[in-house]
GROMACS .gro file of N, CA, C and O in nm:
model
  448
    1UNK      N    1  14.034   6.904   9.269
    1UNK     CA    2  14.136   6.876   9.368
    1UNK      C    3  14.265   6.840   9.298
    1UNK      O    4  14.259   6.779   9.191
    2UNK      N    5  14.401   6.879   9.360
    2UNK     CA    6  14.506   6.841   9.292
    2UNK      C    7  14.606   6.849   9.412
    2UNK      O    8  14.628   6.932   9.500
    3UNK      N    9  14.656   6.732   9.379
    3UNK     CA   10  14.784   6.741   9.486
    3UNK      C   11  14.878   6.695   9.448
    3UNK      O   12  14.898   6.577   9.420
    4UNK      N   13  14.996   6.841   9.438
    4UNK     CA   14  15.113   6.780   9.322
    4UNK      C   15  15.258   6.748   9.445
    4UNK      O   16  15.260   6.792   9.559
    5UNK      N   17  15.340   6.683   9.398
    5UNK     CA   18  15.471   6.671   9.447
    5UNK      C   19  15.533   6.808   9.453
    5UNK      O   20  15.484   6.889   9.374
    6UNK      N   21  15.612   6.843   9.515
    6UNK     CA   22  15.693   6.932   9.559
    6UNK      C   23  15.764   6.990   9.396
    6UNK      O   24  15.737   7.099   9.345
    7UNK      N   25  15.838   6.907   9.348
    7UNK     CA   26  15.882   6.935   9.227
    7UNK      C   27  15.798   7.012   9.085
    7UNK      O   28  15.830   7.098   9.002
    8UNK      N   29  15.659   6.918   9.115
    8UNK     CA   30  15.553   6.977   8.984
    8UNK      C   31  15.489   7.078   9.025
    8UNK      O   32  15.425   7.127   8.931
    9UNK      N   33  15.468   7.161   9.171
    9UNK     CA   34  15.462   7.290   9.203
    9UNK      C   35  15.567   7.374   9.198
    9UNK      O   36  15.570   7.494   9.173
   10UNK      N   37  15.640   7.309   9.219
   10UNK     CA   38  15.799   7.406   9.172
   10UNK      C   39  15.766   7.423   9.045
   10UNK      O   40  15.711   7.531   9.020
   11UNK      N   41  15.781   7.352   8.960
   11UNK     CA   42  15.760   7.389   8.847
   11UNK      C   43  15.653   7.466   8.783
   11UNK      O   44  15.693   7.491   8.669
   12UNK      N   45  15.519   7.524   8.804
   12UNK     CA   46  15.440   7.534   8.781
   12UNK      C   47  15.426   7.701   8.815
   12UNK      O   48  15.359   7.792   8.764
   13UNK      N   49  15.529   7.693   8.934
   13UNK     CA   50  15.546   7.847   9.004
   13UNK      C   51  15.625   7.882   8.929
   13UNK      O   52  15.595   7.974   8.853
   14UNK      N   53  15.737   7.831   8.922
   14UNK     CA   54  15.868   7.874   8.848
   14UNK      C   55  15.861   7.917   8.710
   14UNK      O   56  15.938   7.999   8.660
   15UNK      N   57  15.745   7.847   8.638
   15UNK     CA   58  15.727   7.872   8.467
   15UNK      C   59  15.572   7.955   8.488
   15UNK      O   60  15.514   7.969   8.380
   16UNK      N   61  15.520   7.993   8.570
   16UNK     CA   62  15.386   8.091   8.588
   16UNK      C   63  15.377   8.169   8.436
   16UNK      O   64  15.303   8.152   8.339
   17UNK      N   65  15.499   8.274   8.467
   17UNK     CA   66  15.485   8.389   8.399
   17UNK      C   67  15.481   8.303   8.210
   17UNK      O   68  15.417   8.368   8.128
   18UNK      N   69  15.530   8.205   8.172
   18UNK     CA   70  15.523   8.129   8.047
   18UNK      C   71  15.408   8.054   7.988
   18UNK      O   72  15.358   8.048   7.876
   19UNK      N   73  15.378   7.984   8.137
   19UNK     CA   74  15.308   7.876   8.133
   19UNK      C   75  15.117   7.959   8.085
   19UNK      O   76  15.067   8.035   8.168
   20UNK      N   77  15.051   7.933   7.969
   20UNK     CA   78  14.950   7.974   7.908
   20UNK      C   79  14.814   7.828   7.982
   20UNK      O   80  14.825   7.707   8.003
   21UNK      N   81  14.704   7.924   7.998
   21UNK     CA   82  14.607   7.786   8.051
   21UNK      C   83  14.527   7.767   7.915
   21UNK      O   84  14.566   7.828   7.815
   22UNK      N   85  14.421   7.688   7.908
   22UNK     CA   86  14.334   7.649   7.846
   22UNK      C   87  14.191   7.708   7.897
   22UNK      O   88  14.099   7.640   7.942
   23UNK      N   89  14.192   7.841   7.883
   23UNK     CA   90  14.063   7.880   7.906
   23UNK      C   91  14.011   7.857   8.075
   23UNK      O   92  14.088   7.848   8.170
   24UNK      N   93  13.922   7.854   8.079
   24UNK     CA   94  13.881   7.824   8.233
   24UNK      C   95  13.882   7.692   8.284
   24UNK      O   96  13.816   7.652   8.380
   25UNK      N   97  13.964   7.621   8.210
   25UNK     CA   98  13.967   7.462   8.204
   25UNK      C   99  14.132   7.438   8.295
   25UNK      O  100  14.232   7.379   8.252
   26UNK      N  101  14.113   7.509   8.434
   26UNK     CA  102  14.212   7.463   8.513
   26UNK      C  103  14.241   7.327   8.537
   26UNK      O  104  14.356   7.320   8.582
   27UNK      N  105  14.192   7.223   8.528
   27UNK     CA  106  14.225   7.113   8.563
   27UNK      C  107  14.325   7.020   8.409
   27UNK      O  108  14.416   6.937   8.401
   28UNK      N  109  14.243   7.093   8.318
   28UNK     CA  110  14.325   7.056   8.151
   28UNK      C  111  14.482   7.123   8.151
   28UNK      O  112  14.580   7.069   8.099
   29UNK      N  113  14.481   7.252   8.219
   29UNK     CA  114  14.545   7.320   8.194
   29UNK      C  115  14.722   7.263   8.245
   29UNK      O  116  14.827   7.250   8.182
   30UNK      N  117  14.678   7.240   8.401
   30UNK     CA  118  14.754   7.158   8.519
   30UNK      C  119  14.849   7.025   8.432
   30UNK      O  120  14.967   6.993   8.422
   31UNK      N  121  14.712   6.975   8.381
   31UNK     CA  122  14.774   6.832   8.321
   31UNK      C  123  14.873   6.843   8.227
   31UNK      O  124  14.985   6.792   8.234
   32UNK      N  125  14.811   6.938   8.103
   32UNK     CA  126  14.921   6.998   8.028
   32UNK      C  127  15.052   7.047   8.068
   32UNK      O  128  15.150   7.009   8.005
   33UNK      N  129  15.062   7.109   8.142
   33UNK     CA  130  15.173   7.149   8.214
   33UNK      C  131  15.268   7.039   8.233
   33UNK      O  132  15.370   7.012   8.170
   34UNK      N  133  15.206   6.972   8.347
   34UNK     CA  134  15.257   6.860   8.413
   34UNK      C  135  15.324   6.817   8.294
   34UNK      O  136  15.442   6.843   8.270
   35UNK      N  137  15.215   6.722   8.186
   35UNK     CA  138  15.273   6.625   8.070
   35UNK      C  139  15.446   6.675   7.969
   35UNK      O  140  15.517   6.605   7.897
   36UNK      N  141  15.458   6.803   8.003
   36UNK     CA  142  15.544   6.841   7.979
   36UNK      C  143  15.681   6.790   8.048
   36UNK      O  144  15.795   6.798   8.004
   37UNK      N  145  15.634   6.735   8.172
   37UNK     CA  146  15.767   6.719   8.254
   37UNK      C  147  15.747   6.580   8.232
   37UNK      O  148  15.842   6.520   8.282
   38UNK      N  149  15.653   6.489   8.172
   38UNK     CA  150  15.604   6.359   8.173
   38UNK      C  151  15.526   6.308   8.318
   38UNK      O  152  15.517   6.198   8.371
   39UNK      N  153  15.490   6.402   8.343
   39UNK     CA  154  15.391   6.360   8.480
   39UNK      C  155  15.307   6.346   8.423
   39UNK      O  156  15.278   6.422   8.332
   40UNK      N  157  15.233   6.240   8.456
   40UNK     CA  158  15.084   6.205   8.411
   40UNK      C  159  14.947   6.189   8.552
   40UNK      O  160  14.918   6.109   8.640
   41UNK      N  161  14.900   6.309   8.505
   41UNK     CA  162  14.797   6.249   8.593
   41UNK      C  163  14.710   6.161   8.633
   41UNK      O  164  14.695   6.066   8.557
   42UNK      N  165  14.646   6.162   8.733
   42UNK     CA  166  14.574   6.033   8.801
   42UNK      C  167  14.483   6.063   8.862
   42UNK      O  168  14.508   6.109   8.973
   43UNK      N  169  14.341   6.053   8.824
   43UNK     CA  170  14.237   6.020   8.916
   43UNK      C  171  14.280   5.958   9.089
   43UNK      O  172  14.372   5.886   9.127
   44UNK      N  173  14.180   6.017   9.154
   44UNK     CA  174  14.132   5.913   9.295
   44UNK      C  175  14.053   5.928   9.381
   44UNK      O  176  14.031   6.020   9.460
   45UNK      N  177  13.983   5.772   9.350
   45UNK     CA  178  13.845   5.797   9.374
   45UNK      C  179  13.782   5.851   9.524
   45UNK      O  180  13.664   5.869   9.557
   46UNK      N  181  13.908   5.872   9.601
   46UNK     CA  182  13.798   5.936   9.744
   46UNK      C  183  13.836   6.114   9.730
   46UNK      O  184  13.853   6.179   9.833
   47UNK      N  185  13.843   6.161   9.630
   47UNK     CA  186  13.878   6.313   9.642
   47UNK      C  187  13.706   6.370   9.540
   47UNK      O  188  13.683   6.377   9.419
   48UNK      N  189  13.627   6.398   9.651
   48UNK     CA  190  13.485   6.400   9.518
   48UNK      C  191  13.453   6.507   9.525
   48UNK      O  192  13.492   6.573   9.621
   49UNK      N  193  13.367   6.569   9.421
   49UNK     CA  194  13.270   6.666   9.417
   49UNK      C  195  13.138   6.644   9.479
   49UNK      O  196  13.089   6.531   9.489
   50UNK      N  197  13.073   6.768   9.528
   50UNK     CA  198  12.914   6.737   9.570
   50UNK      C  199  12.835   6.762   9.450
   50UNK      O  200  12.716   6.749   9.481
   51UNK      N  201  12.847   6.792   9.323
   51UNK     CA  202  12.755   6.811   9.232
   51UNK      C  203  12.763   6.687   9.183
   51UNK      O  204  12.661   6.664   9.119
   52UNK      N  205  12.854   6.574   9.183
   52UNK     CA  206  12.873   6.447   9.089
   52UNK      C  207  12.843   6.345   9.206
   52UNK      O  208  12.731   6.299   9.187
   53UNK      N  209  12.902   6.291   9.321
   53UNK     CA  210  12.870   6.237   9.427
   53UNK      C  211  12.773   6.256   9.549
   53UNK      O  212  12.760   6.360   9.613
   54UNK      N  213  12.723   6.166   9.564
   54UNK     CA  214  12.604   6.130   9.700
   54UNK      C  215  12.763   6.116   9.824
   54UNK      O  216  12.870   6.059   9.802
   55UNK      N  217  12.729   6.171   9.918
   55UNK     CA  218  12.837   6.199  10.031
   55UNK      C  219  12.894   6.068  10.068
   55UNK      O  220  12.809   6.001  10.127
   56UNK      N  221  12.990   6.017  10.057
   56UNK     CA  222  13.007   5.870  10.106
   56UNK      C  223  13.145   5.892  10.243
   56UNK      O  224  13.230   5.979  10.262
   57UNK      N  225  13.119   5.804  10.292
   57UNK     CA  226  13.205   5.823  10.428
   57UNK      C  227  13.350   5.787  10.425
   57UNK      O  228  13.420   5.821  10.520
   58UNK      N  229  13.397   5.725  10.332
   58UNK     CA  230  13.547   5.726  10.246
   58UNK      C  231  13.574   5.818  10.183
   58UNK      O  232  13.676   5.785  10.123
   59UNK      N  233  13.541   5.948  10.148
   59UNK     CA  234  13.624   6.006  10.057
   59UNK      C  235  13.705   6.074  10.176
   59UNK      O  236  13.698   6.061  10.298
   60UNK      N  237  13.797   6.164  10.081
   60UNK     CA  238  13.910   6.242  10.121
   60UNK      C  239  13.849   6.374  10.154
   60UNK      O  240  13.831   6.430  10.262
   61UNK      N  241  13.817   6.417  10.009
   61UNK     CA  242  13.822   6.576  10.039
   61UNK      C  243  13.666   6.551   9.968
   61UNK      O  244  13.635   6.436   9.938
   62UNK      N  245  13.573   6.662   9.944
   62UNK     CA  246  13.464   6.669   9.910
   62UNK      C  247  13.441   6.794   9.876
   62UNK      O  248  13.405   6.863   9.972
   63UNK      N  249  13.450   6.869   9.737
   63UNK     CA  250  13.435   6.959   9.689
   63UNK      C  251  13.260   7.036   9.668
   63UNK      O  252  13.163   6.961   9.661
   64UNK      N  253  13.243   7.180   9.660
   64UNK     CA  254  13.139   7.212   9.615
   64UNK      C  255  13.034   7.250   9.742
   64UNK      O  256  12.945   7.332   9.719
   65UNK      N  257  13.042   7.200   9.852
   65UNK     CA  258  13.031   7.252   9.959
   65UNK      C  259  12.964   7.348   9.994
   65UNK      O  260  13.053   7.415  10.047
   66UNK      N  261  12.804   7.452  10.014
   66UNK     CA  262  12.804   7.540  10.065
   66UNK      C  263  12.852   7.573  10.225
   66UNK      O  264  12.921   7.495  10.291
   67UNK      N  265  12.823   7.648  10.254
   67UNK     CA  266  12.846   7.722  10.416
   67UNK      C  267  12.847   7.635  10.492
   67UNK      O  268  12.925   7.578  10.569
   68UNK      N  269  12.672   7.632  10.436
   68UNK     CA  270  12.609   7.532  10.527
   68UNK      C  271  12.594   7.429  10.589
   68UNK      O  272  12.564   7.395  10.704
   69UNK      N  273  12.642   7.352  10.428
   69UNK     CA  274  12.679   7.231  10.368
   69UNK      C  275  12.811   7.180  10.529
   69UNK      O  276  12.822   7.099  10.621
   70UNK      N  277  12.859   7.262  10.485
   70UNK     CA  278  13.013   7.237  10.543
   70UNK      C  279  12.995   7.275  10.722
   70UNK      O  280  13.078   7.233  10.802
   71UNK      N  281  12.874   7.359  10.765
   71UNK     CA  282  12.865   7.318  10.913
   71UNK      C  283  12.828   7.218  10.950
   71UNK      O  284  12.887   7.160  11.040
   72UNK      N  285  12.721   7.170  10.894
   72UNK     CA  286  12.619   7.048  10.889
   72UNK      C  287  12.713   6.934  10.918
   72UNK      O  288  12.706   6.856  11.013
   73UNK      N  289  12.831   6.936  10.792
   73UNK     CA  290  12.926   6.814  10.880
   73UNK      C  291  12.994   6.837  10.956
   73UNK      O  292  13.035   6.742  11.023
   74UNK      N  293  13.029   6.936  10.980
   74UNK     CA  294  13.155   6.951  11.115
   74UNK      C  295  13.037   6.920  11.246
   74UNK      O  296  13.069   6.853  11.344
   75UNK      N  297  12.918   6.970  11.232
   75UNK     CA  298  12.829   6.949  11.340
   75UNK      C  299  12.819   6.775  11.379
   75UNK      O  300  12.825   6.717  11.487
   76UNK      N  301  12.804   6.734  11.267
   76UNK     CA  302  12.780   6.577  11.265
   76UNK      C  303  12.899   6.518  11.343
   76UNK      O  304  12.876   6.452  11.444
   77UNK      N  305  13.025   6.541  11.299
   77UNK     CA  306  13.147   6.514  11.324
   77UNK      C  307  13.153   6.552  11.543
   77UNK      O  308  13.199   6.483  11.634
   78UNK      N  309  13.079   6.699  11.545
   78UNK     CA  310  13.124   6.713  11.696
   78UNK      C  311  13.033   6.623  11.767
   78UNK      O  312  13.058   6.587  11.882
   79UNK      N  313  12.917   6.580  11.699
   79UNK     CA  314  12.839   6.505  11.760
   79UNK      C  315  12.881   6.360  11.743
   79UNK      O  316  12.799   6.272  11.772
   80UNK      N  317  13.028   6.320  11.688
   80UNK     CA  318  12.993   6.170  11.679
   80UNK      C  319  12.930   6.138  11.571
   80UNK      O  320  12.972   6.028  11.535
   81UNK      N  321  12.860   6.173  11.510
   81UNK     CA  322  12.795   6.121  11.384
   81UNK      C  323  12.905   6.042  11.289
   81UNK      O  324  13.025   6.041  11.318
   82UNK      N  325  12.861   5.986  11.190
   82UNK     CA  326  12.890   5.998  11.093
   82UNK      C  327  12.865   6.112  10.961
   82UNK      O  328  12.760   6.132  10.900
   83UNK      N  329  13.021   6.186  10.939
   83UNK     CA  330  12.957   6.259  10.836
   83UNK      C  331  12.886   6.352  10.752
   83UNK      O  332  12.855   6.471  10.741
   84UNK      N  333  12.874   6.226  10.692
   84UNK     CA  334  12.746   6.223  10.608
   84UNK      C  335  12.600   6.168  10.652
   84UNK      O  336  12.541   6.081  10.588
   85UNK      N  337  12.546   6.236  10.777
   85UNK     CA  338  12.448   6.180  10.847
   85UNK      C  339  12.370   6.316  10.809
   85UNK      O  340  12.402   6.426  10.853
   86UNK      N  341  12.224   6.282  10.690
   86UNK     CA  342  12.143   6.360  10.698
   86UNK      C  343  12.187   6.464  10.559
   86UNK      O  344  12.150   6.580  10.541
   87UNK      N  345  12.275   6.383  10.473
   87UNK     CA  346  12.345   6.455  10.397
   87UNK      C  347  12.227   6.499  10.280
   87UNK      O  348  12.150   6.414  10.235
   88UNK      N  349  12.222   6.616  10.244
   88UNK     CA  350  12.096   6.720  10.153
   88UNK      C  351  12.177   6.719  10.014
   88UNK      O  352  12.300   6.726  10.018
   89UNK      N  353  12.124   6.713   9.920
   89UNK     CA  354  12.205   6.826   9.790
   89UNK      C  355  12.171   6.939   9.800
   89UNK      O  356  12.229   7.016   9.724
   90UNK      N  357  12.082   6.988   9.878
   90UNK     CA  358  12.136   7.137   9.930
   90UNK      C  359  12.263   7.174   9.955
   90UNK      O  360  12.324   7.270   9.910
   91UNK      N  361  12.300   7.089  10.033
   91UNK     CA  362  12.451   7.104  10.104
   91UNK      C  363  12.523   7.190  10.010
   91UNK      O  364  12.579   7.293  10.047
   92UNK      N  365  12.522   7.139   9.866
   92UNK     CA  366  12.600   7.130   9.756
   92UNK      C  367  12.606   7.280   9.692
   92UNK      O  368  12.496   7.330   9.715
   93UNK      N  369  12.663   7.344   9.643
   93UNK     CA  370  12.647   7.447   9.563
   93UNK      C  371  12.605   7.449   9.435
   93UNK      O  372  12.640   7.359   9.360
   94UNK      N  373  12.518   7.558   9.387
   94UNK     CA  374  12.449   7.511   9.296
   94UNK      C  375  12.493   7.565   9.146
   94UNK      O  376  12.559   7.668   9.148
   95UNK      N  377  12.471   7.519   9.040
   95UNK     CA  378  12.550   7.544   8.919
   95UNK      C  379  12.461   7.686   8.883
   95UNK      O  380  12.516   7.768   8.808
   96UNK      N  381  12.366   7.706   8.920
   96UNK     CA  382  12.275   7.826   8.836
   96UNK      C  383  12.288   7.929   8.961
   96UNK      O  384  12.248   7.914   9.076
   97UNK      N  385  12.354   8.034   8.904
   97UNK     CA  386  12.410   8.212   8.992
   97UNK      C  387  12.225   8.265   8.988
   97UNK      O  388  12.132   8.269   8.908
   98UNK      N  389  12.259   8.303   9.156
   98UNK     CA  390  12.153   8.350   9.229
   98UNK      C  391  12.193   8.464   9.189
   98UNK      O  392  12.285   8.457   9.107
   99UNK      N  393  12.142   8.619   9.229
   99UNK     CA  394  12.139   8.776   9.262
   99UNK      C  395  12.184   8.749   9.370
   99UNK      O  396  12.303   8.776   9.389
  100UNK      N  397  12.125   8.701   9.450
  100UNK     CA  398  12.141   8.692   9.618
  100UNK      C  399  12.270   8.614   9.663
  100UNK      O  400  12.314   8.666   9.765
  101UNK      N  401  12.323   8.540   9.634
  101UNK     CA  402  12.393   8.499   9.652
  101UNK      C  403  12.526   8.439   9.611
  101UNK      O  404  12.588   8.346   9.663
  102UNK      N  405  12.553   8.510   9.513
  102UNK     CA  406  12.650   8.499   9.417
  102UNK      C  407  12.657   8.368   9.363
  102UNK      O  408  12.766   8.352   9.307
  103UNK      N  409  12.602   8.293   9.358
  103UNK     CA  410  12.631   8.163   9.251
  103UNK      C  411  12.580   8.060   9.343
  103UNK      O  412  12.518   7.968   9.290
  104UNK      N  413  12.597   8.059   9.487
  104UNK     CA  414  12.622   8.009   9.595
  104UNK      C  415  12.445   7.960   9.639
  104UNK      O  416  12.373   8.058   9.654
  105UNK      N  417  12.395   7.862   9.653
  105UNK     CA  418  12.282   7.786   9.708
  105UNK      C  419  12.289   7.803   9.825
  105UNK      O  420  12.373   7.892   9.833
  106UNK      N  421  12.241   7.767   9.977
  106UNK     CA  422  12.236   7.683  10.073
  106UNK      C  423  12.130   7.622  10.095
  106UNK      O  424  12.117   7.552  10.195
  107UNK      N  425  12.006   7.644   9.975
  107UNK     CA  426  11.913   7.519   9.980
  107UNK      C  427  11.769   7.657  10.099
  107UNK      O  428  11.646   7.664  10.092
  108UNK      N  429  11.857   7.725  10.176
  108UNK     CA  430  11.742   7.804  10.227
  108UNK      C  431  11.722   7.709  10.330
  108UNK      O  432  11.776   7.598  10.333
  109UNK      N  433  11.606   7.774  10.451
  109UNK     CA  434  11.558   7.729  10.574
  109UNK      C  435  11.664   7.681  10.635
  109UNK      O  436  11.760   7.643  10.567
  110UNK      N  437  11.665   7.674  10.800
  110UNK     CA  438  11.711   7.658  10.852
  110UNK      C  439  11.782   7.507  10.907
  110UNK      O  440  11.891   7.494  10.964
  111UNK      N  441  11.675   7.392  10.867
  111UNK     CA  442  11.618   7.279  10.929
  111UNK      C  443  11.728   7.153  10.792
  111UNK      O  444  11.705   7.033  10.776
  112UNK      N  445  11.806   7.211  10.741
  112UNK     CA  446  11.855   7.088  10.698
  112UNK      C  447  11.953   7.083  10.603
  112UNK      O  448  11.996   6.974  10.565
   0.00000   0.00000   0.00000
């Protein structure tokens, strides 16, 4: 997750064609950039991943998400729930690439 000021996306668009990444290490890459203008980045703690975090009802954004994952809470949500009510690491996408499904988990069956 990254959420830059108006200025450090300006910049970032503006120097594209210059600006070199660090391999598939987009988030190193960003910072570098940034540190150039002396922006320093910053952690925060309600913006999480589902492969590193158990679902907690404070975060912001919640990365990693399958399909499924991601009806399951909007369902919770139309029902009033909380959430993270019933929350699976299924939900989550999984680090090891299926055939079937391009990289992508949903844990399978219908029921959770």
């Amino acid at each position: 997750h990254y959420i830059l000021s108006r200025d450090c996306a300006s910049f970032v668009g503006d120097n594209a064609h210059r600006l070199e990444g660090v391999g598939t290490l987009e988030d190193v890459s960003v910072a570098l950039w940034l540190l150039t203008m002396q922006v320093h980045p910053h952690h925060v703690d309600h913006f999480r991943n589902g492969r590193l975090y158990e679902c907690d009802e404070n975060f912001v954004s919640f990365a990693d998400l399958t399909p499924n994952g991601l009806m399951r809470m909007q369902q919770n949500l139309d029902r009033g729930l909380p959430v993270c009510t019933g929350f699976k690491k299924r939900w989550v996408k999984s680090n090891q690439k299926s055939r079937d499904s391009g990289g992508v988990s949903d844990g399978g069956g219908g029921n959770g």
